[in-house]
mmCIF file of C-alpha atoms in Angstrom:
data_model
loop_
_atom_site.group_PDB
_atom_site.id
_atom_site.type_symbol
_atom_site.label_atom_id
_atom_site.label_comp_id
_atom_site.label_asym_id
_atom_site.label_seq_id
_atom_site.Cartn_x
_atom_site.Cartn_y
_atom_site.Cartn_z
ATOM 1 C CA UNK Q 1 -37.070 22.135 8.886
ATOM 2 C CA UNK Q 2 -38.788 19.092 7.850
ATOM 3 C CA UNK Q 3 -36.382 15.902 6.661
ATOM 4 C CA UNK Q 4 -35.694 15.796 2.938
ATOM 5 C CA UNK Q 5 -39.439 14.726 1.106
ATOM 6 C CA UNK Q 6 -38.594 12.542 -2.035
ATOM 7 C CA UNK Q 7 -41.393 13.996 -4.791
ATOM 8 C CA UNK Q 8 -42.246 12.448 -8.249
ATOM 9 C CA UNK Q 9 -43.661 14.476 -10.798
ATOM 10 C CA UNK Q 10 -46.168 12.028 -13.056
ATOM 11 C CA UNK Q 11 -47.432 13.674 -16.329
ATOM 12 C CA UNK Q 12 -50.227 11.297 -17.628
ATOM 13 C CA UNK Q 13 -53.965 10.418 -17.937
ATOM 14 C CA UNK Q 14 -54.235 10.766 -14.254
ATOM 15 C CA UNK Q 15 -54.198 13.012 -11.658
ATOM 16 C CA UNK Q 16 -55.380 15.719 -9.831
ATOM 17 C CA UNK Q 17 -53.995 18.948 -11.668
ATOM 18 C CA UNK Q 18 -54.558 19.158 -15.733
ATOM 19 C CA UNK Q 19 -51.942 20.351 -17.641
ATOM 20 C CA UNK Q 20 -52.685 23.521 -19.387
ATOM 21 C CA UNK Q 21 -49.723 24.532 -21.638
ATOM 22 C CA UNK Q 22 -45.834 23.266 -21.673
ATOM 23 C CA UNK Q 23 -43.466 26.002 -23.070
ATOM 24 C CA UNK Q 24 -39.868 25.305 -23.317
ATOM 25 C CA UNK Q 25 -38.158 29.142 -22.262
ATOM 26 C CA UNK Q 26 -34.242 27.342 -23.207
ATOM 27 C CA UNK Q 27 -33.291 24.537 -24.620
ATOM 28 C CA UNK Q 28 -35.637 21.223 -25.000
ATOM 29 C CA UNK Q 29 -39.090 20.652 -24.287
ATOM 30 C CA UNK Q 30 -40.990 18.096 -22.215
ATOM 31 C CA UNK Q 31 -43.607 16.050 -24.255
ATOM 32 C CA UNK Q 32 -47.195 17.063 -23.569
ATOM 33 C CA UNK Q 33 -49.562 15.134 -21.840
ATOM 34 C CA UNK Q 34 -52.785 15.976 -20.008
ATOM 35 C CA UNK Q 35 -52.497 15.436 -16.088
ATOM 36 C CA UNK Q 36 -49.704 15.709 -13.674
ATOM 37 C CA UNK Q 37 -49.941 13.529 -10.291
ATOM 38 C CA UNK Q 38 -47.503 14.293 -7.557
ATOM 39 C CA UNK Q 39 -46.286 11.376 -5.594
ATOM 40 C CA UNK Q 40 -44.628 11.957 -1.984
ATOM 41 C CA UNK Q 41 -42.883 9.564 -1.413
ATOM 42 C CA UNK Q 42 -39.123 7.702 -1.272
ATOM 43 C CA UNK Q 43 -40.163 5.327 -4.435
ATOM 44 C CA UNK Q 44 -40.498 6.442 -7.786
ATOM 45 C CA UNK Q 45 -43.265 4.802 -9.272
ATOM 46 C CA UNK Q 46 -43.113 3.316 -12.871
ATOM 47 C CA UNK Q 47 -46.415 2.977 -14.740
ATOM 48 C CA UNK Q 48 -46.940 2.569 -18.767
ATOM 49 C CA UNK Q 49 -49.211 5.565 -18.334
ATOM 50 C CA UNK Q 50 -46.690 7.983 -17.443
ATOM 51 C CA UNK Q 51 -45.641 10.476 -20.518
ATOM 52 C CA UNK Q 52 -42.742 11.961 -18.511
ATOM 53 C CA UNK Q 53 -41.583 11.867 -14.910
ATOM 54 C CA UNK Q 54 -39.129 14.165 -13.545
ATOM 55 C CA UNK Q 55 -38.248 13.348 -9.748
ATOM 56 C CA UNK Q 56 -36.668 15.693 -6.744
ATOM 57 C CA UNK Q 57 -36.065 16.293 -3.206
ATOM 58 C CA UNK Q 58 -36.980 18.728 -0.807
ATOM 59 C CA UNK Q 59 -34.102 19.720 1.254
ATOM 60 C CA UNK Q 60 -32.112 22.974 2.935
ATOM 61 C CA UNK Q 61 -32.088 26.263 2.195
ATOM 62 C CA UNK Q 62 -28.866 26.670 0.223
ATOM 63 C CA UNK Q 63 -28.413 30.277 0.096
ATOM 64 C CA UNK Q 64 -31.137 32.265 2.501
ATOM 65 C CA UNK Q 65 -29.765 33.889 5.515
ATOM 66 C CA UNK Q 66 -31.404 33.813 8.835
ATOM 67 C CA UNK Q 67 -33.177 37.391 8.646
ATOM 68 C CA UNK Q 68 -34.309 36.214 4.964
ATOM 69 C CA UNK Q 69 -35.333 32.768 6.275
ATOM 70 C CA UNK Q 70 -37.521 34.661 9.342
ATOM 71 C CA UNK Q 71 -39.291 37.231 6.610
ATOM 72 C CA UNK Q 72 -40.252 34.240 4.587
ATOM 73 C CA UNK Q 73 -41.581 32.310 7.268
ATOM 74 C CA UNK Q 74 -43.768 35.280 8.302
ATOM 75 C CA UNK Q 75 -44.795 35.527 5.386
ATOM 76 C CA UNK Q 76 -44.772 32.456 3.052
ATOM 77 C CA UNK Q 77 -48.295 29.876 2.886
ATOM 78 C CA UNK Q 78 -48.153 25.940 2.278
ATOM 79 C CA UNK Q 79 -49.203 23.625 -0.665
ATOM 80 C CA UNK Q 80 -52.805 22.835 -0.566
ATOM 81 C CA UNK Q 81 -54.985 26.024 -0.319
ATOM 82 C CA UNK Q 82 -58.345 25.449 -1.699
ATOM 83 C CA UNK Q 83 -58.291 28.793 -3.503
ATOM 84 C CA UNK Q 84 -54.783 28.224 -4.938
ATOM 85 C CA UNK Q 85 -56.319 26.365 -8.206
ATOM 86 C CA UNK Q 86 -53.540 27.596 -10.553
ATOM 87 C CA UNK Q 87 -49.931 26.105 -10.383
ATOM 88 C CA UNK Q 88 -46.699 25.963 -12.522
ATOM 89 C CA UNK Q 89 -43.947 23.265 -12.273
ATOM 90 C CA UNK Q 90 -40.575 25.103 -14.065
ATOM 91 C CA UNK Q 91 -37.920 22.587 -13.816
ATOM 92 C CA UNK Q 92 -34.728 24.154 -14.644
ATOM 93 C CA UNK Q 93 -30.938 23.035 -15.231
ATOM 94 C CA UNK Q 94 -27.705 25.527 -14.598
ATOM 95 C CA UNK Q 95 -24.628 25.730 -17.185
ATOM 96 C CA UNK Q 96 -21.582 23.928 -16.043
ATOM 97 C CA UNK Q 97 -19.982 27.847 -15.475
ATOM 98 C CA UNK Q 98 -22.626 27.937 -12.665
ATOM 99 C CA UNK Q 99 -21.808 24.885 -10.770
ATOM 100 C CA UNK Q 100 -17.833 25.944 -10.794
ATOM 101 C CA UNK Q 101 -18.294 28.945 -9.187
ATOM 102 C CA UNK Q 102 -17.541 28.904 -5.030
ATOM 103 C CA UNK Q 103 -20.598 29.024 -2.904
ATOM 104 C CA UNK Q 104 -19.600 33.464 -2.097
ATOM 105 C CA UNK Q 105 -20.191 33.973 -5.723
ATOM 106 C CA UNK Q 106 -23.296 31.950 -6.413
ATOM 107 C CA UNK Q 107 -24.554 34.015 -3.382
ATOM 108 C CA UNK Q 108 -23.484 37.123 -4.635
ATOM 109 C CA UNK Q 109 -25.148 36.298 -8.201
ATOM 110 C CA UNK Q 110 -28.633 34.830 -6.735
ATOM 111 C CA UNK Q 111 -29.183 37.607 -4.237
ATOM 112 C CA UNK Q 112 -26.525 40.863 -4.199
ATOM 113 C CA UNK Q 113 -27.235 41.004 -8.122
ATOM 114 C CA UNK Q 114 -30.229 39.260 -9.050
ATOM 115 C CA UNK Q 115 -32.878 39.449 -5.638
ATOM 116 C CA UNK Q 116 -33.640 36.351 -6.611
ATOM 117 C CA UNK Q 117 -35.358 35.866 -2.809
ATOM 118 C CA UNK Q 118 -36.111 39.490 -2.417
ATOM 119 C CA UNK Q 119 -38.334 39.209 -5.539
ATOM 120 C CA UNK Q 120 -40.332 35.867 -4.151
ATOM 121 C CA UNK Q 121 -40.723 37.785 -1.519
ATOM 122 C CA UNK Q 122 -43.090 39.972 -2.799
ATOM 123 C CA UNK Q 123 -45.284 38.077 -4.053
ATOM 124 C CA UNK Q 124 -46.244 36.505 -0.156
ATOM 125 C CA UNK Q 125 -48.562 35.222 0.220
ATOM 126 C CA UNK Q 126 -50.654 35.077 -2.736
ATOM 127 C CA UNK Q 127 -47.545 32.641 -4.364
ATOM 128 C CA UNK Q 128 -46.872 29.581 -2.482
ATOM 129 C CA UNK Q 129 -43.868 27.509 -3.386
ATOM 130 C CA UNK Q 130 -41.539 24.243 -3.137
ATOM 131 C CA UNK Q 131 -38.524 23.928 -4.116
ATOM 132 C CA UNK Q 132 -37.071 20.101 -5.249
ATOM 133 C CA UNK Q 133 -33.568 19.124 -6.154
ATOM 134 C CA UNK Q 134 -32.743 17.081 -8.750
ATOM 135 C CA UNK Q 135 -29.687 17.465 -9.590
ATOM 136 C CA UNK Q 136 -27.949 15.067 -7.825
ATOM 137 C CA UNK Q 137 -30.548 12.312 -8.257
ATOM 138 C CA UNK Q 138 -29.139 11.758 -12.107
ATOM 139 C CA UNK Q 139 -32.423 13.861 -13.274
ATOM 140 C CA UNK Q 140 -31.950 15.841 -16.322
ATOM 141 C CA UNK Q 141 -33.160 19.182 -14.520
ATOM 142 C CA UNK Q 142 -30.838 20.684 -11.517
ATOM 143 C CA UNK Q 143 -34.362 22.151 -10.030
ATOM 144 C CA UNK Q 144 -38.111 21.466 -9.933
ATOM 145 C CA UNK Q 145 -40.270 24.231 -8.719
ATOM 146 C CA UNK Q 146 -43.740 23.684 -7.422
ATOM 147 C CA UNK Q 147 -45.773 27.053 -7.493
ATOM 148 C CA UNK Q 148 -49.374 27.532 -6.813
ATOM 149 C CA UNK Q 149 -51.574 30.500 -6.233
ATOM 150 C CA UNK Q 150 -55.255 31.530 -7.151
ATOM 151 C CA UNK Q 151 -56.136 32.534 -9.978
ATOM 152 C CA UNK Q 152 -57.106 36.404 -9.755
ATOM 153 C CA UNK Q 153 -52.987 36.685 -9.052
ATOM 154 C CA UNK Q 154 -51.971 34.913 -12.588
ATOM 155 C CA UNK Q 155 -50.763 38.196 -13.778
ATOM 156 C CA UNK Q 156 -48.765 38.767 -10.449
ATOM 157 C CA UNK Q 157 -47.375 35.231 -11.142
ATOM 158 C CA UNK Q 158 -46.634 36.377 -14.966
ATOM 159 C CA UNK Q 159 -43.942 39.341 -13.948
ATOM 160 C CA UNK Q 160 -42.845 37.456 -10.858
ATOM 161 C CA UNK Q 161 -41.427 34.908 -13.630
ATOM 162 C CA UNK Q 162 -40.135 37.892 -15.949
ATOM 163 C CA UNK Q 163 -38.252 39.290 -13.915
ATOM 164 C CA UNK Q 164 -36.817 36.482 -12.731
ATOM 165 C CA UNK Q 165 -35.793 35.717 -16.452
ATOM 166 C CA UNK Q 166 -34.357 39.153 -16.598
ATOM 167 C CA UNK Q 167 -31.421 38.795 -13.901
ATOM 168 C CA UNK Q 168 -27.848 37.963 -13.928
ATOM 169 C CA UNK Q 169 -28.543 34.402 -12.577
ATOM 170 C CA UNK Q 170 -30.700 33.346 -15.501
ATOM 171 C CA UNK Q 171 -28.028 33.905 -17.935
ATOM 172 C CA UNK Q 172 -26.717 30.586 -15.937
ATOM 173 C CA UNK Q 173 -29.444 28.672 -16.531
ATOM 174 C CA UNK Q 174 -29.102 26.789 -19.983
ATOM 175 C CA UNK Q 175 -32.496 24.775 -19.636
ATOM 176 C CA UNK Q 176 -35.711 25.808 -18.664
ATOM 177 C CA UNK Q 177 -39.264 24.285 -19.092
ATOM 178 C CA UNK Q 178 -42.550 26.030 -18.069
ATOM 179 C CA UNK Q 179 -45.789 23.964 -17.411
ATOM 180 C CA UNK Q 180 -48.990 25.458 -16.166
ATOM 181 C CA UNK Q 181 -51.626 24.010 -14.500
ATOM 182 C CA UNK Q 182 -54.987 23.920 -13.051
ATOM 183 C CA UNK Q 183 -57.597 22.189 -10.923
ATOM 184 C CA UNK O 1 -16.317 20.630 -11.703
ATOM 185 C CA UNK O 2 -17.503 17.483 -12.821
ATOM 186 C CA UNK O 3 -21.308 16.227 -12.453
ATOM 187 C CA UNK O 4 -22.730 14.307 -9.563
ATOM 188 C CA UNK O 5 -21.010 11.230 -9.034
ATOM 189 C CA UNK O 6 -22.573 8.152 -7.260
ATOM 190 C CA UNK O 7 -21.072 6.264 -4.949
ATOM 191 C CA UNK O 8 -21.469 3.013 -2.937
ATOM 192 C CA UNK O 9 -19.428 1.943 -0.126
ATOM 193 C CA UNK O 10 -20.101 -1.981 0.234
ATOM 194 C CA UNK O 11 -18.636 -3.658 3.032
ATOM 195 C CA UNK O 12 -18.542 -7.735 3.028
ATOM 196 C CA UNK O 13 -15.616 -10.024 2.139
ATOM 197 C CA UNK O 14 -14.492 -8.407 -1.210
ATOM 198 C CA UNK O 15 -12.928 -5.209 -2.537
ATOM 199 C CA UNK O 16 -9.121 -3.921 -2.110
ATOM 200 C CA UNK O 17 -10.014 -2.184 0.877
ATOM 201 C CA UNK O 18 -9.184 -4.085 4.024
ATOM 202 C CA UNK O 19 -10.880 -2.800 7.140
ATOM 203 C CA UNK O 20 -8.862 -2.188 10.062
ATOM 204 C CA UNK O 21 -11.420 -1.636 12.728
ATOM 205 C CA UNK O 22 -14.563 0.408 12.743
ATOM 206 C CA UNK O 23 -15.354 2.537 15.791
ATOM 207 C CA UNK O 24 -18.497 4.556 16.884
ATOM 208 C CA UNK O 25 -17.590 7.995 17.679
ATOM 209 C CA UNK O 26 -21.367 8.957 18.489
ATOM 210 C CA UNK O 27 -24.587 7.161 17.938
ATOM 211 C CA UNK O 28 -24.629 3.408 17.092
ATOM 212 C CA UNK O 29 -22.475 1.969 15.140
ATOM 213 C CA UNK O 30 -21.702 -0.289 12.063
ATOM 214 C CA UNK O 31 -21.293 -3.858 11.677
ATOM 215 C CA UNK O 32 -18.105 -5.018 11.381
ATOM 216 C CA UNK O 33 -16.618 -6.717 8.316
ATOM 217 C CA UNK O 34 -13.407 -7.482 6.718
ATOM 218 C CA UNK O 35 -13.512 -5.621 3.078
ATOM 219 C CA UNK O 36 -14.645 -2.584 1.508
ATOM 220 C CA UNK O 37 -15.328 -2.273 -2.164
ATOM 221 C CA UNK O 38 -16.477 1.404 -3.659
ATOM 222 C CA UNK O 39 -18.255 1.369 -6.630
ATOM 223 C CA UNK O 40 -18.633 4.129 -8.885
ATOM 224 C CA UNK O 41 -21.487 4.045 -10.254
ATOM 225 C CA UNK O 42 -25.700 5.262 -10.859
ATOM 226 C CA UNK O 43 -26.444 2.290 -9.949
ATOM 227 C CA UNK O 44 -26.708 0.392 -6.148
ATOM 228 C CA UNK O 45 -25.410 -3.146 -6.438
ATOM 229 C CA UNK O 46 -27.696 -5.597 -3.877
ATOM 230 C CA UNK O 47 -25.500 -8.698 -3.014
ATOM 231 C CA UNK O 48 -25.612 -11.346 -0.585
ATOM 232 C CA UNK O 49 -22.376 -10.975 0.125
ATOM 233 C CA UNK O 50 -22.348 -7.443 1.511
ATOM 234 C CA UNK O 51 -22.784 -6.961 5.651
ATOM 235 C CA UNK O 52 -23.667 -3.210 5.174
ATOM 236 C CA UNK O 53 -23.629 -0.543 2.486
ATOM 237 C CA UNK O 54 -23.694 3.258 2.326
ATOM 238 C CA UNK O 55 -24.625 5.481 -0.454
ATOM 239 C CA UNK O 56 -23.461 8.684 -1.486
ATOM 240 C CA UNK O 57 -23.156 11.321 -4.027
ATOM 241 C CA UNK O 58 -20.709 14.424 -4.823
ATOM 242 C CA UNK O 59 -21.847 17.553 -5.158
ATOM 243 C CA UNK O 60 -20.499 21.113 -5.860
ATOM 244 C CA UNK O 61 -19.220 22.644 -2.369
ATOM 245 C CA UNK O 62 -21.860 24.819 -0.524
ATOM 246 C CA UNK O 63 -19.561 26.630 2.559
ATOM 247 C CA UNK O 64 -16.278 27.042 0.094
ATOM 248 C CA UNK O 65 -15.423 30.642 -0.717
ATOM 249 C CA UNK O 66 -13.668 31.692 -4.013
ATOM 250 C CA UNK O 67 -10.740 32.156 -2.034
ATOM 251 C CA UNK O 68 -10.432 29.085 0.024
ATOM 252 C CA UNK O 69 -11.530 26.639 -3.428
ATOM 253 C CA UNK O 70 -7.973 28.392 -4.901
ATOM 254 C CA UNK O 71 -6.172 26.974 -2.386
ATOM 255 C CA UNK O 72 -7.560 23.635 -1.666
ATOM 256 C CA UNK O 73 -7.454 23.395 -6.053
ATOM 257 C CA UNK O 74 -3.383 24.445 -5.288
ATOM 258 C CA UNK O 75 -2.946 21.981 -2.819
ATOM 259 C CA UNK O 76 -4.718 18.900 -2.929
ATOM 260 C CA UNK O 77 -4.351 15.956 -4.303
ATOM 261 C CA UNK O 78 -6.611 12.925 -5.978
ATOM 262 C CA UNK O 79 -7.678 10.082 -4.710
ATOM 263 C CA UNK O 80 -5.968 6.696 -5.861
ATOM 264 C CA UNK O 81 -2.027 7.725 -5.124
ATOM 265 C CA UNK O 82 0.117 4.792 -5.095
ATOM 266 C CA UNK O 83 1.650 5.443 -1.455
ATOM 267 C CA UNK O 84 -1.822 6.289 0.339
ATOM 268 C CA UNK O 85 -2.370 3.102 1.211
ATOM 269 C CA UNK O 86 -4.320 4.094 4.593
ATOM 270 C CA UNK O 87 -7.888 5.282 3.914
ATOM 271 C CA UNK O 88 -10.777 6.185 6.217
ATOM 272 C CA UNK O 89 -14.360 6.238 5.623
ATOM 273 C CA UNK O 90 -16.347 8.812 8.132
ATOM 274 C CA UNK O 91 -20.057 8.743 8.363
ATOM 275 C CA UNK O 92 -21.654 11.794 9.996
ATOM 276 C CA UNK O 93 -25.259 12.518 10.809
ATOM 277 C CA UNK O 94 -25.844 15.934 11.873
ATOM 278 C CA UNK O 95 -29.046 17.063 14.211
ATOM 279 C CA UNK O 96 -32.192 18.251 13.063
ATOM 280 C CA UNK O 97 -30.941 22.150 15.001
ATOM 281 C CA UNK O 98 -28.041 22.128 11.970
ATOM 282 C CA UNK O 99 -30.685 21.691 9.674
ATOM 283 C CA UNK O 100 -32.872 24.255 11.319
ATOM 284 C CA UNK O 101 -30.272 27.186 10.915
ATOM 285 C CA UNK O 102 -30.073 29.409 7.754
ATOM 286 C CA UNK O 103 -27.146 29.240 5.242
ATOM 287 C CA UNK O 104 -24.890 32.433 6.960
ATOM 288 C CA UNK O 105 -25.190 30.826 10.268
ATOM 289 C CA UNK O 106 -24.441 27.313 8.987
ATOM 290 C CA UNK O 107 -21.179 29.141 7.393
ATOM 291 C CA UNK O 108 -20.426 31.243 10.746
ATOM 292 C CA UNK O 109 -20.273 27.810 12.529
ATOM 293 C CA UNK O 110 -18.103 25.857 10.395
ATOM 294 C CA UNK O 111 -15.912 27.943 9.166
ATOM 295 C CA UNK O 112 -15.661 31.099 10.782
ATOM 296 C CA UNK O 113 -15.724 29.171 14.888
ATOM 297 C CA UNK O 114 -14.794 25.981 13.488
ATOM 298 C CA UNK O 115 -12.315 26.737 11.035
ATOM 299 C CA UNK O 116 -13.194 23.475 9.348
ATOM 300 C CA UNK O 117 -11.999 24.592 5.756
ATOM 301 C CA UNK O 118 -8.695 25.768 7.067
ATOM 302 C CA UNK O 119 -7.829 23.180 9.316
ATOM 303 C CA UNK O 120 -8.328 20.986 6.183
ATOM 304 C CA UNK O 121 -6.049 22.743 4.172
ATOM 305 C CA UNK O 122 -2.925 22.266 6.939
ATOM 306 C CA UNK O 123 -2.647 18.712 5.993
ATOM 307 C CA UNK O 124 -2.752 19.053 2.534
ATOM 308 C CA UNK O 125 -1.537 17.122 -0.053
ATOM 309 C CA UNK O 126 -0.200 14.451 2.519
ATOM 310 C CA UNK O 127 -4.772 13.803 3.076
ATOM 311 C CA UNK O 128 -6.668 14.021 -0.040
ATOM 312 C CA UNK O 129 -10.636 13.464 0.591
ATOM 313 C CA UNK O 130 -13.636 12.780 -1.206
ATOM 314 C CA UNK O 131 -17.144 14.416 0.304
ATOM 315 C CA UNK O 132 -20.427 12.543 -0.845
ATOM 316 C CA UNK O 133 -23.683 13.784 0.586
ATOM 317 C CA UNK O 134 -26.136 11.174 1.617
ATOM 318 C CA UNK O 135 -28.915 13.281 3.426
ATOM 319 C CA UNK O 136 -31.168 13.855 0.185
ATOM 320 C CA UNK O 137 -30.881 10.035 -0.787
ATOM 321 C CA UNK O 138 -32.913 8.792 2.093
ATOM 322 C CA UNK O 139 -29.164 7.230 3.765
ATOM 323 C CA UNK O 140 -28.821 6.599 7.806
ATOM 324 C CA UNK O 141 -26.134 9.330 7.380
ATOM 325 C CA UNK O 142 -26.216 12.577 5.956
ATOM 326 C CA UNK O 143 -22.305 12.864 4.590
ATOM 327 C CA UNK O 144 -19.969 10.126 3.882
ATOM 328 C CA UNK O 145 -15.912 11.875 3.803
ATOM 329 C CA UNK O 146 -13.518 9.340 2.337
ATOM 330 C CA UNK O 147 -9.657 10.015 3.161
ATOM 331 C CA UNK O 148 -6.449 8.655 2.091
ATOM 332 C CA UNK O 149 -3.374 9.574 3.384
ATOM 333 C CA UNK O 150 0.497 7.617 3.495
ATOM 334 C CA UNK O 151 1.304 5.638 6.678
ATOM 335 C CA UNK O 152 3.754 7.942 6.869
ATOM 336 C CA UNK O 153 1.258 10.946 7.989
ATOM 337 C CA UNK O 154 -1.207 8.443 9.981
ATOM 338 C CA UNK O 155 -0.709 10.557 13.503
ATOM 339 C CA UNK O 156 -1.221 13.842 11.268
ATOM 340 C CA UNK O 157 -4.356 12.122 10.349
ATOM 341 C CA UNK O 158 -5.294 11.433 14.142
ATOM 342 C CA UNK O 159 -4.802 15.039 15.092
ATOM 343 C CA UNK O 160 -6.772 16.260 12.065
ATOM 344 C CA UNK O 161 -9.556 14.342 12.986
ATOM 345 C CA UNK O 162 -9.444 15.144 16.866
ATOM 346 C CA UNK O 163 -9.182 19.220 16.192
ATOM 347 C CA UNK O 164 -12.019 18.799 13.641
ATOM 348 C CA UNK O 165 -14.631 16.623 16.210
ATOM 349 C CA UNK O 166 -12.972 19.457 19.221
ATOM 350 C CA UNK O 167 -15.238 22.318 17.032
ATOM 351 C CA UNK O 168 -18.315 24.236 17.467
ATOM 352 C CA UNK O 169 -19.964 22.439 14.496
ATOM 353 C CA UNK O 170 -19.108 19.132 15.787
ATOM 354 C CA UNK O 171 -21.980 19.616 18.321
ATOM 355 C CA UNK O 172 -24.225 19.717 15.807
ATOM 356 C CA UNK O 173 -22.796 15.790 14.700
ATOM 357 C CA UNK O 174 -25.272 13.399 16.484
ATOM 358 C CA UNK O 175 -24.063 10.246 14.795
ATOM 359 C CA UNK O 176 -20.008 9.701 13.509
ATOM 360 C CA UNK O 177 -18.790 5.849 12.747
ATOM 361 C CA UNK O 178 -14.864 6.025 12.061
ATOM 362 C CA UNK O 179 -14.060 3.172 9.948
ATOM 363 C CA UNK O 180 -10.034 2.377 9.452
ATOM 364 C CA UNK O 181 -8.752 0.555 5.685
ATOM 365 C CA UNK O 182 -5.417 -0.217 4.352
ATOM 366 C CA UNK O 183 -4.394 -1.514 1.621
#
């Protein structure tokens, strides 16, 4: 388990990854802009070239048990693969009814109802991921998701996200933005 | 439950905390100084004046059942009560094999060996608490718990604190600074 990784999300004239298409799913949208950088690092960088910036950690699993945590390390692959020239970045933000509930019945609604990890899980390896909180950095998304896979699995990725959007947990989610990518 | 709330604990010559004495439990410890001001607030205040300072933030509970929130929400009290005019301010650091285990073993440890949640909610309302997390903001610590309690109940305070550090999850604490107020 690596210590928490501080990650800024840049959307401007610059970077690696161009921006393909920004859909807002709920609520509001992010402005467009052509290139995302992603910046590692503790400091958050301000620039007059930045359109947005939306910032998050890495940190611990919150809800994966030990035999889930052991499958995905068998099977999950890292950032970075040369063939993995598609990504998304979906930040999302949970209703205030989520963030009530005790940590048994967020558990019971990610995973007993919704598979939420027993759905990522099939789509190892071809989908890498990271997942960055936000939420208690002041951001206006609780979550930033980091996918990236190559591009003969884009229609994989498509009903990985739909039925995602289809459980009980996503009725909990009252803000959702969905930005594609490639490089 | 009410958003993320920042927090700074600034120690230096003003606030209406007076420090009693700050001891190092495990690990190295603080500085000493004479006051302790907590400041509510997004934003970290840099002064002169301040001989060390510790950031946190509050966050929704990730061990606490459905069950167990009932009962701490039926029994506890807020912060700020007239007659708790004893307080004390508890860094932890916990080792990177805590942060290594999966969510249901994390749980096993601290509640169901440690009993951390219930042995909490014996002192209750005479101890009411605050719990900021510090791990995802790049702090020396990874929790901050504040406590404030009557004179009255200081010796239930003591034992509180002793059963809790006597637990299987305490061996996963590899840094703990006990710092004593009044006020």
């Amino acid at each position: 388990m690596p210590p928490p990784l501080h990650v800024t999300f840049r959307a401007g004239s610059t970077g690696i990854w161009e921006i393909d298409g920004i859909c807002n799913v709920v609520g509001d949208t992010l402005p467009n802009a052509s290139r995302l950088e992603i910046i590692e690092t503790a400091t958050l960088l301000h620039s007059d070239d930045s359109d947005w910036v939306l910032r998050g950690v890495t940190s611990n699993p919150r809800y994966t048990s030990r035999q889930e945590l052991d499958r995905l390390a068998a099977n999950q692959e890292g950032l970075g693969r040369p063939l993995a020239t598609r990504a998304a970045l979906i930040p999302i933000r949970k209703s205030a009814a989520w963030w009530a509930l005790a940590q048994d019945e967020r558990r019971a609604i990610l995973e007993e109802q919704s598979h939420h990890i027993a759905i990522g899980l099939e789509y190892l390896p071809a989908v890498s991921r990271r997942l960055h909180h936000s939420r208690e950095l002041g951001e206006q998304f609780d979550f930033l998701t980091w996918f990236e896979y190559p591009p003969e699995y884009a229609s994989s990725f498509e009903t990985m996200v739909s039925r995602l959007r289809d459980t009980a947990e996503w009725r909990y989610v009252d803000r959702e933005v969905d930005i594609r990518l490639s490089r």
